[in-house]
Coordinates of C-alpha atoms in Angstrom, one line a residue:
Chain A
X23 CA 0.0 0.0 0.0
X24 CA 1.4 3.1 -1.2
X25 CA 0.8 6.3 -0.1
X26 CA -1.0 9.0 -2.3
X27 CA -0.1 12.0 -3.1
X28 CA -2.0 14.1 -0.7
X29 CA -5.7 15.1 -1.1
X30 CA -5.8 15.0 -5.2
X31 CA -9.1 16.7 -6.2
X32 CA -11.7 15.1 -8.2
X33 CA -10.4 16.9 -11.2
X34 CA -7.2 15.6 -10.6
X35 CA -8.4 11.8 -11.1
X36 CA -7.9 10.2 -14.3
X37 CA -8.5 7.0 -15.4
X38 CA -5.9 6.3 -17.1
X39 CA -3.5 7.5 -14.1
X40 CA -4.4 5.0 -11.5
X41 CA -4.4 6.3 -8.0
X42 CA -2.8 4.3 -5.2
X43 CA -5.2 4.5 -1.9
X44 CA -3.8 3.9 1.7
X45 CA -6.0 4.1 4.3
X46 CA -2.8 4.1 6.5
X47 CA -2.1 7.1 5.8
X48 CA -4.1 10.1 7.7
X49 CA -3.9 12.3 4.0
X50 CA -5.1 9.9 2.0
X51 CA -8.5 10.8 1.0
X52 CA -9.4 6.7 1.4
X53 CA -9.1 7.5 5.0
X54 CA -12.0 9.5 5.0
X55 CA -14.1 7.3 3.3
X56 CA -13.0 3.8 5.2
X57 CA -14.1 5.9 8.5
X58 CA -17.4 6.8 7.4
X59 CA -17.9 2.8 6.2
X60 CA -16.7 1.7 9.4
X61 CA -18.7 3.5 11.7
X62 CA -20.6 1.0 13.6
X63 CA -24.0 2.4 11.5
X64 CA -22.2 2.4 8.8
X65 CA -21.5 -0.9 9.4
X66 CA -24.6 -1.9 9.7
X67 CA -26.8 -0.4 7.5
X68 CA -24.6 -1.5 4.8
X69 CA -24.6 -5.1 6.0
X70 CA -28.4 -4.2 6.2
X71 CA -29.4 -3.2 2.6
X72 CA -27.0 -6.4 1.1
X73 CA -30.0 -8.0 2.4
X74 CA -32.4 -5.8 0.3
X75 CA -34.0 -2.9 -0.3
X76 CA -35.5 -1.0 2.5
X77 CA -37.7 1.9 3.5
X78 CA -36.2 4.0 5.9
X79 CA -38.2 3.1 8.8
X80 CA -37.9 -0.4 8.1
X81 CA -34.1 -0.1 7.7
X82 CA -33.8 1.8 11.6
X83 CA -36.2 -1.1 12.9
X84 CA -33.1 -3.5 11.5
X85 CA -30.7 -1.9 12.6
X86 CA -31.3 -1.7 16.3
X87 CA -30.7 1.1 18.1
X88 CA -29.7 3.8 15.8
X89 CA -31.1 7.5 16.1
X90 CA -33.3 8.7 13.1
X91 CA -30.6 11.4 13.0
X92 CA -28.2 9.2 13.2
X93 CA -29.5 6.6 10.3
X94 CA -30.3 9.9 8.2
X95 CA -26.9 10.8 8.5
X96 CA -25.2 7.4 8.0
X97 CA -27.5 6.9 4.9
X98 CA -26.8 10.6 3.1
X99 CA -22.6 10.4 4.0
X100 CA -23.1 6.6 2.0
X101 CA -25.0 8.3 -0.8
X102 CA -22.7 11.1 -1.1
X103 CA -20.1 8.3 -1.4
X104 CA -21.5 6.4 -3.8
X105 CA -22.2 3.5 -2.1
X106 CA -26.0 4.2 -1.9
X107 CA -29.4 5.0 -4.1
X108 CA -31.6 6.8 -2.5
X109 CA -34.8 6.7 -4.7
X110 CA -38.2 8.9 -4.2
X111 CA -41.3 7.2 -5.9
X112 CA -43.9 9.4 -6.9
X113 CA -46.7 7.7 -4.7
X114 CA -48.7 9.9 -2.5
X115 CA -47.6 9.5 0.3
X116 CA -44.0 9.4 -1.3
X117 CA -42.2 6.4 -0.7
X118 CA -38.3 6.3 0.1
X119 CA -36.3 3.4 -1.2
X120 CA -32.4 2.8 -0.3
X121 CA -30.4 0.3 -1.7
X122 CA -26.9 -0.5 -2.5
X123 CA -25.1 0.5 -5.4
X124 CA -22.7 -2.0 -7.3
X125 CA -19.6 -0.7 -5.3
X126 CA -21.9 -0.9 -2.2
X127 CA -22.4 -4.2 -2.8
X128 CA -18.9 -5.0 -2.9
X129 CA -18.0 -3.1 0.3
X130 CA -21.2 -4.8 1.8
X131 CA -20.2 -8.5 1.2
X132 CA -17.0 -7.8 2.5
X133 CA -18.3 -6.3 5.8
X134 CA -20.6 -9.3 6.3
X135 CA -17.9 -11.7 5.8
X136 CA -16.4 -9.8 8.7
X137 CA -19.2 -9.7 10.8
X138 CA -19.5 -13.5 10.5
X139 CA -16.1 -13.7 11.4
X140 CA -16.8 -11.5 14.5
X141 CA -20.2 -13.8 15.7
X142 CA -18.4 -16.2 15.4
X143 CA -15.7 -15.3 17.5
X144 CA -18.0 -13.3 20.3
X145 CA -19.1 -16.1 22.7
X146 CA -15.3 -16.7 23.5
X147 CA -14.6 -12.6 23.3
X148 CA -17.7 -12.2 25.7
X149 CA -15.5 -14.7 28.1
X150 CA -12.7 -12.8 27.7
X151 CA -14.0 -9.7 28.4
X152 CA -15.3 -11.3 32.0
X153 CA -11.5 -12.4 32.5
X154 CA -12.2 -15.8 32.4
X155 CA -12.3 -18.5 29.7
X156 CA -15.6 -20.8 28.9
X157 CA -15.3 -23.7 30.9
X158 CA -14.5 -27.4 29.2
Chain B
X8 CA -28.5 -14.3 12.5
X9 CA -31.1 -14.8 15.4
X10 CA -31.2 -12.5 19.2
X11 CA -29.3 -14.3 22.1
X12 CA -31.0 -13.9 25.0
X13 CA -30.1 -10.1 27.0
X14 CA -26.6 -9.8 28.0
X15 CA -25.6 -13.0 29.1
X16 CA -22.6 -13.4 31.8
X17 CA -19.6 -15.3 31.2
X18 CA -20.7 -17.6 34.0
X19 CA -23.6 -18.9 32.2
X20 CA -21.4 -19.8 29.0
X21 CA -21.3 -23.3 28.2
X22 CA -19.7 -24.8 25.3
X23 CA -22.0 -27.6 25.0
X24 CA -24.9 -24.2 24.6
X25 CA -23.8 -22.5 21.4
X26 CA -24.3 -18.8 21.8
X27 CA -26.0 -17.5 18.9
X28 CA -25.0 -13.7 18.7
X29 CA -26.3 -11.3 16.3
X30 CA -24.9 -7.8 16.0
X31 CA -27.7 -6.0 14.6
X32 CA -30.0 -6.8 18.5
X33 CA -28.8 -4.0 20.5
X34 CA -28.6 -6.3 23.3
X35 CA -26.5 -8.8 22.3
X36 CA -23.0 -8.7 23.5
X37 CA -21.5 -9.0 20.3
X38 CA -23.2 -5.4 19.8
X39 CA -20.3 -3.9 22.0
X40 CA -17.5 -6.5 20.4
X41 CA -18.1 -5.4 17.0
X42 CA -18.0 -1.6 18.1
X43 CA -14.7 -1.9 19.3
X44 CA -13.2 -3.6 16.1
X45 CA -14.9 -1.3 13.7
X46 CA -14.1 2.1 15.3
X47 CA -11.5 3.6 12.8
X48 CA -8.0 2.8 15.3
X49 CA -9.3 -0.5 15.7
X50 CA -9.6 -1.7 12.1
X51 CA -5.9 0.0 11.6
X52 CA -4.5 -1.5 14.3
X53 CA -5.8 -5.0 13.7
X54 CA -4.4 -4.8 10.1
X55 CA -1.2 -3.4 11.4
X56 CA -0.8 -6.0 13.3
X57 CA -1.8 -9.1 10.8
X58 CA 2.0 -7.3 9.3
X59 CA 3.4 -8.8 12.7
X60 CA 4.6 -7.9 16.1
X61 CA 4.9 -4.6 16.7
X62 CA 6.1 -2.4 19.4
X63 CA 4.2 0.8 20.7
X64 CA 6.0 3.3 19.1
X65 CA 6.5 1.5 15.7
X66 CA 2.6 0.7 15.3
X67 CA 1.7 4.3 16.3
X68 CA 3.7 5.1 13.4
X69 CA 2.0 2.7 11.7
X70 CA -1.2 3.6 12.4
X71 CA -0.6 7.5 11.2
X72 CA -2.5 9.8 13.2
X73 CA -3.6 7.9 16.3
X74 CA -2.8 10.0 19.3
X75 CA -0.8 8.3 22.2
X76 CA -3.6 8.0 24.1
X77 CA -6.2 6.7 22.0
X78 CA -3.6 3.6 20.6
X79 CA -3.1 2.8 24.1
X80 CA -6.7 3.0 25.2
X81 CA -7.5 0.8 21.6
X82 CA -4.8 -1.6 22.7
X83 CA -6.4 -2.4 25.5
X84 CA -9.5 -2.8 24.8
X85 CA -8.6 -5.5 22.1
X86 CA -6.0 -6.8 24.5
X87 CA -9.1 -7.2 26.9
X88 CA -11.4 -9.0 24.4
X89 CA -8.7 -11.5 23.4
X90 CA -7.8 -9.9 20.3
X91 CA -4.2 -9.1 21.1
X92 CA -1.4 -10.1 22.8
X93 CA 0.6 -7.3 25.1
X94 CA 3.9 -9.2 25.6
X95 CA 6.1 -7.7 28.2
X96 CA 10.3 -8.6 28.2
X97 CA 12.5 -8.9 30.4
X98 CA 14.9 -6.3 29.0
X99 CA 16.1 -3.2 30.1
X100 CA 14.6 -1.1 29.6
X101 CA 12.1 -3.4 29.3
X102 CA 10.5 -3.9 26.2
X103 CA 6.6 -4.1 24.9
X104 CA 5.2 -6.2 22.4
X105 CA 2.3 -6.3 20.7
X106 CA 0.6 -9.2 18.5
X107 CA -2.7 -11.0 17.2
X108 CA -3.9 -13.8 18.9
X109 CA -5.7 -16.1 17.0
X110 CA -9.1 -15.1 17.4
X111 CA -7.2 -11.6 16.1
X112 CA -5.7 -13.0 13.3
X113 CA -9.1 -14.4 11.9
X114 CA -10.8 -11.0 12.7
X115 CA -7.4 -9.0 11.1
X116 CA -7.6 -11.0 7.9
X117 CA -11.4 -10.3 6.9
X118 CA -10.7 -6.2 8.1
X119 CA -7.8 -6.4 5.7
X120 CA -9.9 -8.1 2.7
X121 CA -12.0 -5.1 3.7
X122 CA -9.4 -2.3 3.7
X123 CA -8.4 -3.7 0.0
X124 CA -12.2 -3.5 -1.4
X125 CA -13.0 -0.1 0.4
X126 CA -9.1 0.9 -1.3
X127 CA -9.8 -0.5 -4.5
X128 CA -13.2 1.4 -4.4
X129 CA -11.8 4.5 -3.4
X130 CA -10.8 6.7 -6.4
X131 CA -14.6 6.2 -7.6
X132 CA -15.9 7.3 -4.2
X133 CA -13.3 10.4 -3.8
X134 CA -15.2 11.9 -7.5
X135 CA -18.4 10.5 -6.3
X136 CA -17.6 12.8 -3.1
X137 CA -16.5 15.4 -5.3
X138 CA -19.6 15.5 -7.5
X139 CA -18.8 14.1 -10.6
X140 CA -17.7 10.8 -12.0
X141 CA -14.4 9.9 -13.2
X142 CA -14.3 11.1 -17.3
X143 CA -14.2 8.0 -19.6

């Protein structure tokens, strides 16, 4: 991983000139972007809508615990990103849709492999966290 | 992913009683794991880590831009949740280590898997941030 050159502006990108991301490194503009993905709602509403579409209601219901601030916010810095749709259908009342987009989905999967990773490992993390390890 | 039953103590773990965690119930234990591992010094100093052993000073280098305080205070936490390994020699002056256990390795692999997509991903996201898309 190889550091960037610092903050390049969107004008600056071009395709053909592949740029190098480190989220290692506090300029990198990747930095940024991993902290608003790993945010603990960020987390989870993306592990959330790689199970479908949802309404935003629906989606804070899922995701247990979050604000409606605090899912509005999650939601629009994941738009802004790219990561995801936010559609308005012309029903009355209007309806709200999210869903990922393709480089959502990718993130997504990846954060759900790690989740799976991390229920899997609780149970002997919850012991460890009481000092002691689970008896047998 | 199904609800464990509310905050369960370490005392009524048994291996023979799989404990089904799910990170999206408030409640469940694995809630606060995950929180720990996600935050953004967390996920860098897991990945660090999966590098190999480091000592304090070398992985808040590493890490760029953690404060002192807030790698020591990550540390422990993961430390305390069996996720690394503070290793303490007998030199002088005496000399601190830092690794993954496995539980940390397993974890450190998928963040890293992560950190590759979300890097890969990144250029597209920066212009998406920026308000355009990349020409071509």
């Amino acid at each position: 991983m190889v550091m960037s050159s610092p903050l390049p502006t969107a004008a600056s990108l071009d395709p053909d000139d592949a740029l190098i991301c480190d989220v290692f490194a506090r300029a990198c503009p990747s930095r940024a972007i991993m902290e608003n993905i790993v945010g603990k709602w960020g987390v989870l509403a993306l592990a959330a809508l790689l199970e479908g579409t949802y309404r935003f209601n629906a989606l804070r219901r899922r995701v247990d615990g979050v604000s409606e601030k605090m899912l509005a916010q999650t939601l629009q810095n994941l738009e802004r990103d790219g990561l995801v749709h936010r559609e308005v259908q012309a029903t009355i009342p209007a309806r709200v849709e999210y869903s990922l987009t393709p480089a959502g989905t990718r993130i997504a999967t990846q954060l759900v492999n790690l989740l799976e990773v991390i229920e899997a490992e609780a149970p002997a993390m919850i012991a460890a966290r009481a000092g002691q390890e689970p008896a047998g």
